[in-house]
PDB file of C-alpha atoms in Angstrom:
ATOM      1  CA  UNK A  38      -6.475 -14.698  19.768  1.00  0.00           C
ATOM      2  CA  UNK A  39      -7.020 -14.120  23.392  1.00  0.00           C
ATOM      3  CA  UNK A  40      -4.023 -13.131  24.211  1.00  0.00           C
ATOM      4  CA  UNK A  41      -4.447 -10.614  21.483  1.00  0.00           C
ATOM      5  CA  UNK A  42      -7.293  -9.268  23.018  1.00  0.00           C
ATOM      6  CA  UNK A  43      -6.227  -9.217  26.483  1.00  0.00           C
ATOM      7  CA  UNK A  44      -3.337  -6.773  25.466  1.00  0.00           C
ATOM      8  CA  UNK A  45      -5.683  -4.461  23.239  1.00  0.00           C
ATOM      9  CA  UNK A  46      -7.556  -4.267  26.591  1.00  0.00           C
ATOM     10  CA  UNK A  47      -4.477  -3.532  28.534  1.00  0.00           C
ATOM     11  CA  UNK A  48      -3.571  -0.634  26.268  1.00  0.00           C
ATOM     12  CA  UNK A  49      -6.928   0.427  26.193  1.00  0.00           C
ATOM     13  CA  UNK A  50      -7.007   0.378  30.391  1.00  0.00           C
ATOM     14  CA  UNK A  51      -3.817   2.139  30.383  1.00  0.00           C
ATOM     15  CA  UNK A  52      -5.094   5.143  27.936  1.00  0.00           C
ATOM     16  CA  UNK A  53      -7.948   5.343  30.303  1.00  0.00           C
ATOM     17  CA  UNK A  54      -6.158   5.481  33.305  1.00  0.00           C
ATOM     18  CA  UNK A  55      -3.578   8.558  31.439  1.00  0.00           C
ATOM     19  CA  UNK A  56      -6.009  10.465  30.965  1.00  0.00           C
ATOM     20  CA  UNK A  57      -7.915  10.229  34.067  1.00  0.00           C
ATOM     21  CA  UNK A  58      -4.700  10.826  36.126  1.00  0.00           C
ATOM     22  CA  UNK A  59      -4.289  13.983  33.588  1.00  0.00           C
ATOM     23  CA  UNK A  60      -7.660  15.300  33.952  1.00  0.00           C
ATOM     24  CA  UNK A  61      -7.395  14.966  38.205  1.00  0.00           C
ATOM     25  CA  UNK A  62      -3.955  16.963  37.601  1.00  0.00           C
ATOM     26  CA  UNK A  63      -6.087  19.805  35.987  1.00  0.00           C
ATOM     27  CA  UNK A  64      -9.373  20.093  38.247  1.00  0.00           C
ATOM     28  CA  UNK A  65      -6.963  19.950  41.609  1.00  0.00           C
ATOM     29  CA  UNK A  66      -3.869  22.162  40.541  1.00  0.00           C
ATOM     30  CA  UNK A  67      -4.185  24.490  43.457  1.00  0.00           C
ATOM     31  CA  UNK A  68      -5.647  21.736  46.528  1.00  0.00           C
ATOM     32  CA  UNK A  69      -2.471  19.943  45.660  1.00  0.00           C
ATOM     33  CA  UNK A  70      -0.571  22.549  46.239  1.00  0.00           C
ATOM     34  CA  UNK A  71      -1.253  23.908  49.191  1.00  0.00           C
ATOM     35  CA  UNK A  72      -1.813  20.601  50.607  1.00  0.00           C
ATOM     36  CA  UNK A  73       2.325  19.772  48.993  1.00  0.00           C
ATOM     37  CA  UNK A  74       3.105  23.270  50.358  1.00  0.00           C
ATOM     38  CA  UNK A  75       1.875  22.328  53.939  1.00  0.00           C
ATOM     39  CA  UNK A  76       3.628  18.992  54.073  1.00  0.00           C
ATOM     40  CA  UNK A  77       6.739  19.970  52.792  1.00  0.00           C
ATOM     41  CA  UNK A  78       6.798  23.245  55.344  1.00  0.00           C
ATOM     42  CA  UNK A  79       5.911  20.357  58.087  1.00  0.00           C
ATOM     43  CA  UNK A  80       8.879  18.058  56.933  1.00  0.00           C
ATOM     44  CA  UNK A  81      11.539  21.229  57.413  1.00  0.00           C
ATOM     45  CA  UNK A  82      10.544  21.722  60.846  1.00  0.00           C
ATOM     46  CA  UNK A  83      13.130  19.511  62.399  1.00  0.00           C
ATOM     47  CA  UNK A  84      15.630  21.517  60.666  1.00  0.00           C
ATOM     48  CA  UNK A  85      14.374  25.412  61.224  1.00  0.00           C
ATOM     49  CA  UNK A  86      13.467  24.797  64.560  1.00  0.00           C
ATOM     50  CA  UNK A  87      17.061  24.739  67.032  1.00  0.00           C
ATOM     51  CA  UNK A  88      16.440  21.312  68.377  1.00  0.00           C
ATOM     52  CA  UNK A  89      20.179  19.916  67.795  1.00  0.00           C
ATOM     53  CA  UNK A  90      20.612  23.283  69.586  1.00  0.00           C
ATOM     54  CA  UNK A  91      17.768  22.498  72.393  1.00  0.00           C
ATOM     55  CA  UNK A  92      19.112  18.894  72.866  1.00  0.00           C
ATOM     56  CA  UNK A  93      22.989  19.892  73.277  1.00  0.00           C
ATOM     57  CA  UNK A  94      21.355  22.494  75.981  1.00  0.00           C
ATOM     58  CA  UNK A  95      19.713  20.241  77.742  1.00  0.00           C
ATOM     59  CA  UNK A  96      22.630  17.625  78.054  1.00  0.00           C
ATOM     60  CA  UNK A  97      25.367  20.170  79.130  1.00  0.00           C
ATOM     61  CA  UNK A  98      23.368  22.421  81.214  1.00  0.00           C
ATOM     62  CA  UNK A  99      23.012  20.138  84.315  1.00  0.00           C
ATOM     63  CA  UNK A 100      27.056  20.424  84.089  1.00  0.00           C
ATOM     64  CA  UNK A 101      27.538  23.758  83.720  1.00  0.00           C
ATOM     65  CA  UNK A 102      25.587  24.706  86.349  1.00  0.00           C
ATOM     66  CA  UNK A 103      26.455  22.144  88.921  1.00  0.00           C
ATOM     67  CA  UNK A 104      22.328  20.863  89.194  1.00  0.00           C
ATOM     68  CA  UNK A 105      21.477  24.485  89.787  1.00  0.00           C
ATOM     69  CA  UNK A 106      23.874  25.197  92.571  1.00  0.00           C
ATOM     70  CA  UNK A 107      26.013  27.487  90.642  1.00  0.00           C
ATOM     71  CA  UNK A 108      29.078  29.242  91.888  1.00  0.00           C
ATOM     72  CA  UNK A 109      30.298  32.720  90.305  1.00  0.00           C
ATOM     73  CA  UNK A 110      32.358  30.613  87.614  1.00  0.00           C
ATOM     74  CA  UNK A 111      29.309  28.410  86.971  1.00  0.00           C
ATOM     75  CA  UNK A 112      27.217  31.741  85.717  1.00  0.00           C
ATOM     76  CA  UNK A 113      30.048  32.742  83.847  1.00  0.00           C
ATOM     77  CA  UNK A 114      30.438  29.238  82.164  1.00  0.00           C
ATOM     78  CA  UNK A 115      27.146  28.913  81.689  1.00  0.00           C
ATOM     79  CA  UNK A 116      26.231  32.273  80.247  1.00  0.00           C
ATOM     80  CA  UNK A 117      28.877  31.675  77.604  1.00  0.00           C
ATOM     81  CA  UNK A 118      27.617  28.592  76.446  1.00  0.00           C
ATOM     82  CA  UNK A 119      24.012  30.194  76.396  1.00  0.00           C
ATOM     83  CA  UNK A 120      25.168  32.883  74.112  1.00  0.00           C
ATOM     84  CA  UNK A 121      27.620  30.210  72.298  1.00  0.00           C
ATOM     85  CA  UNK A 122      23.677  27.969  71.609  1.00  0.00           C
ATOM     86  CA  UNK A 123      22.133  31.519  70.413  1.00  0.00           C
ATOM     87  CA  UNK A 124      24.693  32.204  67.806  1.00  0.00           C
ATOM     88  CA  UNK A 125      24.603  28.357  66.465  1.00  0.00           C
ATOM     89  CA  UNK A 126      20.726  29.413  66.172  1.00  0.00           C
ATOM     90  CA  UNK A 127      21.492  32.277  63.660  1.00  0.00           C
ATOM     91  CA  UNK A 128      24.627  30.191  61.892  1.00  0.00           C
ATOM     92  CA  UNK A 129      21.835  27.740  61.275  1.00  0.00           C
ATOM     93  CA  UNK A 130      19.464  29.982  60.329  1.00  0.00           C
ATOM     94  CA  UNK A 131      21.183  31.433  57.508  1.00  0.00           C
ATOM     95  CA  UNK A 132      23.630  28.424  55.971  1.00  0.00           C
ATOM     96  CA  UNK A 133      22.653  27.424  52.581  1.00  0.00           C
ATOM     97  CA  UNK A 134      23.707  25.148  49.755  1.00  0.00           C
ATOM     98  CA  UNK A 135      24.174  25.218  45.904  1.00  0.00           C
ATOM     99  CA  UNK A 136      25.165  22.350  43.160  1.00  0.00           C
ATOM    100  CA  UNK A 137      28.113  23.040  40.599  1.00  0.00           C
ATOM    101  CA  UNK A 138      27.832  22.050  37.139  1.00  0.00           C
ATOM    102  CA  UNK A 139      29.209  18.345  38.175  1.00  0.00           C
ATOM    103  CA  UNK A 140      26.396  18.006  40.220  1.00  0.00           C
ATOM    104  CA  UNK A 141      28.375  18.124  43.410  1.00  0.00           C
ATOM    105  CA  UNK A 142      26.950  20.073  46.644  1.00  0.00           C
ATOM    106  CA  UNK A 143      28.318  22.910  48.397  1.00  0.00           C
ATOM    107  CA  UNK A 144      27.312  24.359  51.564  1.00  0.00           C
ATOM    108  CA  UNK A 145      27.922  28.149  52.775  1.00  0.00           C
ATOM    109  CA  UNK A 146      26.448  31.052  54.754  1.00  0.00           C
ATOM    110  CA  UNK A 147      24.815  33.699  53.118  1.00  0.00           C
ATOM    111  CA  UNK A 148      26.220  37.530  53.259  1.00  0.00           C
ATOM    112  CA  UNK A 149      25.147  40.568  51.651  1.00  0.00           C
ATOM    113  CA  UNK A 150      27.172  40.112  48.821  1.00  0.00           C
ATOM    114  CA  UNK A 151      25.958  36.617  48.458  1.00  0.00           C
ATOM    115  CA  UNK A 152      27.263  32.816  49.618  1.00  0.00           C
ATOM    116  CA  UNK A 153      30.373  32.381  51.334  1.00  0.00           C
ATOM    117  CA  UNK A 154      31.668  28.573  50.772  1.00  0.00           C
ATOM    118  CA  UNK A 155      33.069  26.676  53.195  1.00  0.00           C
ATOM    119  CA  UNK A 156      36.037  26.127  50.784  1.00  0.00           C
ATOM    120  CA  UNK A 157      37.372  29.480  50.564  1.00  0.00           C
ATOM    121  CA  UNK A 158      35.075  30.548  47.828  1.00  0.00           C
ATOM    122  CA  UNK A 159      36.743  28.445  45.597  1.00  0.00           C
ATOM    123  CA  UNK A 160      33.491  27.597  44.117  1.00  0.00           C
ATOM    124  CA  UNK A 161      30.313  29.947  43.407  1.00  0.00           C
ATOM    125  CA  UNK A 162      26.652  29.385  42.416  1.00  0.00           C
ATOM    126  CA  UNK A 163      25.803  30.617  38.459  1.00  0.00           C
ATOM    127  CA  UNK A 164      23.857  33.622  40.042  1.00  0.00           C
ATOM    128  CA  UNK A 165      25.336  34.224  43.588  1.00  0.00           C
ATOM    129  CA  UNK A 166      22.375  37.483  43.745  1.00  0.00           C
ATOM    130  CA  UNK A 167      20.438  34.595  44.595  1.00  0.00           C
ATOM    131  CA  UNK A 168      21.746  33.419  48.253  1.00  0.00           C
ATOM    132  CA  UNK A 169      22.252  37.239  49.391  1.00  0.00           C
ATOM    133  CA  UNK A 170      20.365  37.890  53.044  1.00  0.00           C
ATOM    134  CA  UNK A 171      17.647  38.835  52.923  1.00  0.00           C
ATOM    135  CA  UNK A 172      14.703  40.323  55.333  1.00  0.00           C
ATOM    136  CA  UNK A 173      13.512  37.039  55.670  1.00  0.00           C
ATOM    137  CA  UNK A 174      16.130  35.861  56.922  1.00  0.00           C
ATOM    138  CA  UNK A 175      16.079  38.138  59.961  1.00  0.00           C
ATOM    139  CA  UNK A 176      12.072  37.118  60.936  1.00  0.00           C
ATOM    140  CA  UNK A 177      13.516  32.688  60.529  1.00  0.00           C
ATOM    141  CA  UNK A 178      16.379  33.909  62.614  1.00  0.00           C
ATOM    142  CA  UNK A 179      14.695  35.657  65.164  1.00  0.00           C
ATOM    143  CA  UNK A 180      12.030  32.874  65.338  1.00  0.00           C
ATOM    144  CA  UNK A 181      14.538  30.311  65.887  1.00  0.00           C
ATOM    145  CA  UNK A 182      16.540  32.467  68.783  1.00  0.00           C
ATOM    146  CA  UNK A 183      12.952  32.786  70.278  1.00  0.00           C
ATOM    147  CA  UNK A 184      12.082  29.456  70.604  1.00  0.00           C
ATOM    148  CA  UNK A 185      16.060  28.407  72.199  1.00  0.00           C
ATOM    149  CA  UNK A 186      15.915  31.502  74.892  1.00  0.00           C
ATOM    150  CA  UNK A 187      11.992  30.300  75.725  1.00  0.00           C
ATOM    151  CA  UNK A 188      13.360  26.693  75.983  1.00  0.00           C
ATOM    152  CA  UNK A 189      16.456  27.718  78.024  1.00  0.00           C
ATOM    153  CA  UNK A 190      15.344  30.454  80.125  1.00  0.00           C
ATOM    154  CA  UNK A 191      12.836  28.316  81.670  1.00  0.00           C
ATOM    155  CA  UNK A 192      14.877  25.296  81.704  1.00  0.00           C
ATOM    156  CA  UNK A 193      15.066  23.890  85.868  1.00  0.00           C
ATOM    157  CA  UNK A 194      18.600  24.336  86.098  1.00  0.00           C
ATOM    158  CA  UNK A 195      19.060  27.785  84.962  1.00  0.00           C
ATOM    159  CA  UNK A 196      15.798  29.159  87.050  1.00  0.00           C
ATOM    160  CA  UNK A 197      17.682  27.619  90.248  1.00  0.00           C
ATOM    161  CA  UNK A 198      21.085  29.408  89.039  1.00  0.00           C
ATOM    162  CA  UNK A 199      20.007  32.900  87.812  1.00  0.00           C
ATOM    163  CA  UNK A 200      16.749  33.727  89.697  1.00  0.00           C
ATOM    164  CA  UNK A 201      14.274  32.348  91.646  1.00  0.00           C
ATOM    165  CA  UNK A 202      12.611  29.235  90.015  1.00  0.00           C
ATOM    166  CA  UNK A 203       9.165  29.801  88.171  1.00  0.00           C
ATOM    167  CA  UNK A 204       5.620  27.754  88.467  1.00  0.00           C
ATOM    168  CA  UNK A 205       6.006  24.938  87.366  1.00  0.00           C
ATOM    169  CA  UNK A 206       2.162  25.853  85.334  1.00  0.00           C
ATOM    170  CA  UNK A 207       4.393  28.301  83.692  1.00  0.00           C
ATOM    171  CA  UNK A 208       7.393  26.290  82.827  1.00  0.00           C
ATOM    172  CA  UNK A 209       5.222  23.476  81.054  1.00  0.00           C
ATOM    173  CA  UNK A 210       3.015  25.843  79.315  1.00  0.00           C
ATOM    174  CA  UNK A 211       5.189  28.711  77.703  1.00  0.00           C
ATOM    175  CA  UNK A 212       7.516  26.467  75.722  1.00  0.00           C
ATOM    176  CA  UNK A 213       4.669  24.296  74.261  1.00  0.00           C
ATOM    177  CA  UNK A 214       2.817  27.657  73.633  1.00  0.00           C
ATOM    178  CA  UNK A 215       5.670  28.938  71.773  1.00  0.00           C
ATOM    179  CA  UNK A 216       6.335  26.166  70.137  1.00  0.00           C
ATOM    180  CA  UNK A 217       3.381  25.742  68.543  1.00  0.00           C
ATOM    181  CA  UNK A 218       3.442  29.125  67.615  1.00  0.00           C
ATOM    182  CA  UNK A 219       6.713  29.334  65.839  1.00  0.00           C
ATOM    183  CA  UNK A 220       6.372  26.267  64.291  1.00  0.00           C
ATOM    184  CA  UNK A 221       2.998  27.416  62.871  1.00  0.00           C
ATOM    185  CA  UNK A 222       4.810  30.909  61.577  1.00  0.00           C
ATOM    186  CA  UNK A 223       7.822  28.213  59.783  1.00  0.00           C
ATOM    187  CA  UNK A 224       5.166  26.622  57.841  1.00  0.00           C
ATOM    188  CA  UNK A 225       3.363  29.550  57.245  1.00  0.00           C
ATOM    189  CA  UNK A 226       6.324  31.367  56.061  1.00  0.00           C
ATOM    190  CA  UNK A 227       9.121  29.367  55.005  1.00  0.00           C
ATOM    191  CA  UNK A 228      12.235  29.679  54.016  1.00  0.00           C
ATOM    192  CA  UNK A 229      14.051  29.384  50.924  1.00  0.00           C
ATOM    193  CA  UNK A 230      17.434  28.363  52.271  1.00  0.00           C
ATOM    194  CA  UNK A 231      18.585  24.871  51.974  1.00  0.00           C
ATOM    195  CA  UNK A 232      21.194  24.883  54.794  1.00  0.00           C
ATOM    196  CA  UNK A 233      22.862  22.087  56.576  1.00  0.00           C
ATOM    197  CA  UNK A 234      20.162  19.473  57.494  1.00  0.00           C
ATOM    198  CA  UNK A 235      17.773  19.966  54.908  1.00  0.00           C
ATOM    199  CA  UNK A 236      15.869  17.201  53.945  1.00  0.00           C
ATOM    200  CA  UNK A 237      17.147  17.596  49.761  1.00  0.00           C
ATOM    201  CA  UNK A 238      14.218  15.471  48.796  1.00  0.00           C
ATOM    202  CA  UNK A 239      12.183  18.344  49.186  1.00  0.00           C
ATOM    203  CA  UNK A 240      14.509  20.385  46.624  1.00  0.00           C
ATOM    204  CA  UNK A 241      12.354  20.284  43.866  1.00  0.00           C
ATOM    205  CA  UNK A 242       8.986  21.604  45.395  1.00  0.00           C
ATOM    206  CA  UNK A 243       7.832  24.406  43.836  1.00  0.00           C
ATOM    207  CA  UNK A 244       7.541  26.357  46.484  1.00  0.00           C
ATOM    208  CA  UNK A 245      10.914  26.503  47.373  1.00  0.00           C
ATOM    209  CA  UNK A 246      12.465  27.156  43.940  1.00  0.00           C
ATOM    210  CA  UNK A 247      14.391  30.573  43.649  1.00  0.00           C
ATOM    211  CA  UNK A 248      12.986  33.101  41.386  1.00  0.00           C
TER     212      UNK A 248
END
């Protein structure tokens, strides 16, 4: 007989508890949004901002540029790995991803006529309309450039190679300033491309669902 009762009270717990987990799911629709929309914009920073791009900077610039003592072939060396980092900003930028009917995932780079595959096209998304570029993805692009040229143009090294170095005020400041600033803009305004790097847990948010 108890433990009769004991599991009529268990049901009756658990009905209580459905419904009040429903009715918090109806007076909070749009607080839990937002607040899902700001976390999951936060969790794709590490992958719209260029820090693989930053850190690979940062290891090979001391090289290229002999500690700042550069030569003629130095600046040469060095300004084509500057504008090799700026262009893996924009590849970045603009790669995106799809899954084929057996569930596997492909990665590609979006073009005006849609996604190009890394497998010789073989494979295409059911509406490829969907991964053309877009305007948005010239103000993520430009945002991420910004934030590498900021980093690297103030970086010690290249100061001592190029011009004359900068306060040092100036070089601790401006890259936290724009930092914070693009990083702000990314969650403000993200973007809908799931490129290499991005964090696929996120994939069914809302937010980030294609029309």
């Amino acid at each position: 007989m108890d433990e009769s009762n004991n599991a009529a009270l268990l049901v009756a717990d658990e009905s209580d508890n459905s419904n009040y987990v429903k009715d918090d799911g109806i007076d909070e629709p749009h607080c839990m949004y937002i607040l899902n929309a700001v976390l999951s914009g936060t969790a794709r920073l590490n992958v719209l901002l260029p820090s693989f791009t930053i850190l690979a900077f940062t290891i090979f610039a001391p090289l290229l540029t002999n500690d700042g003592k550069c030569s003629s072939f130095d600046r040469w060396l060095m300004g084509s790995f500057w504008a090799v980092c700026s262009v893996s900003c924009i590849f970045f930028s603009i790669t995106d991803s799809f899954r084929a009917a057996n569930g596997r995932l492909y990665y590609g780079v979006a073009t005006i006529k849609g996604i190009w595959t890394f497998n010789g096209r073989r494979k295409r998304p059911a509406i490829p309309s969907d991964y053309k570029l877009r305007w948005s993805d010239l103000f993520h692009t430009s945002l991420s450039v910004i934030a590498f040229l900021t980093f690297a143009a103030l970086h010690n090294d290249v100061q001592q190679c190029y011009y004359p170095p900068i306060s040092r005020k100036v070089t601790n400041t401006v890259p936290l300033v724009v930092g914070f600033v693009v990083s702000a803009l990314f969650v403000l305004f993200p973007t809908k491309r799931r490129g290499i790097g991005h964090p696929f847990l996120l994939q069914r948010d809302p937010l980030y669902l294609r029309p």
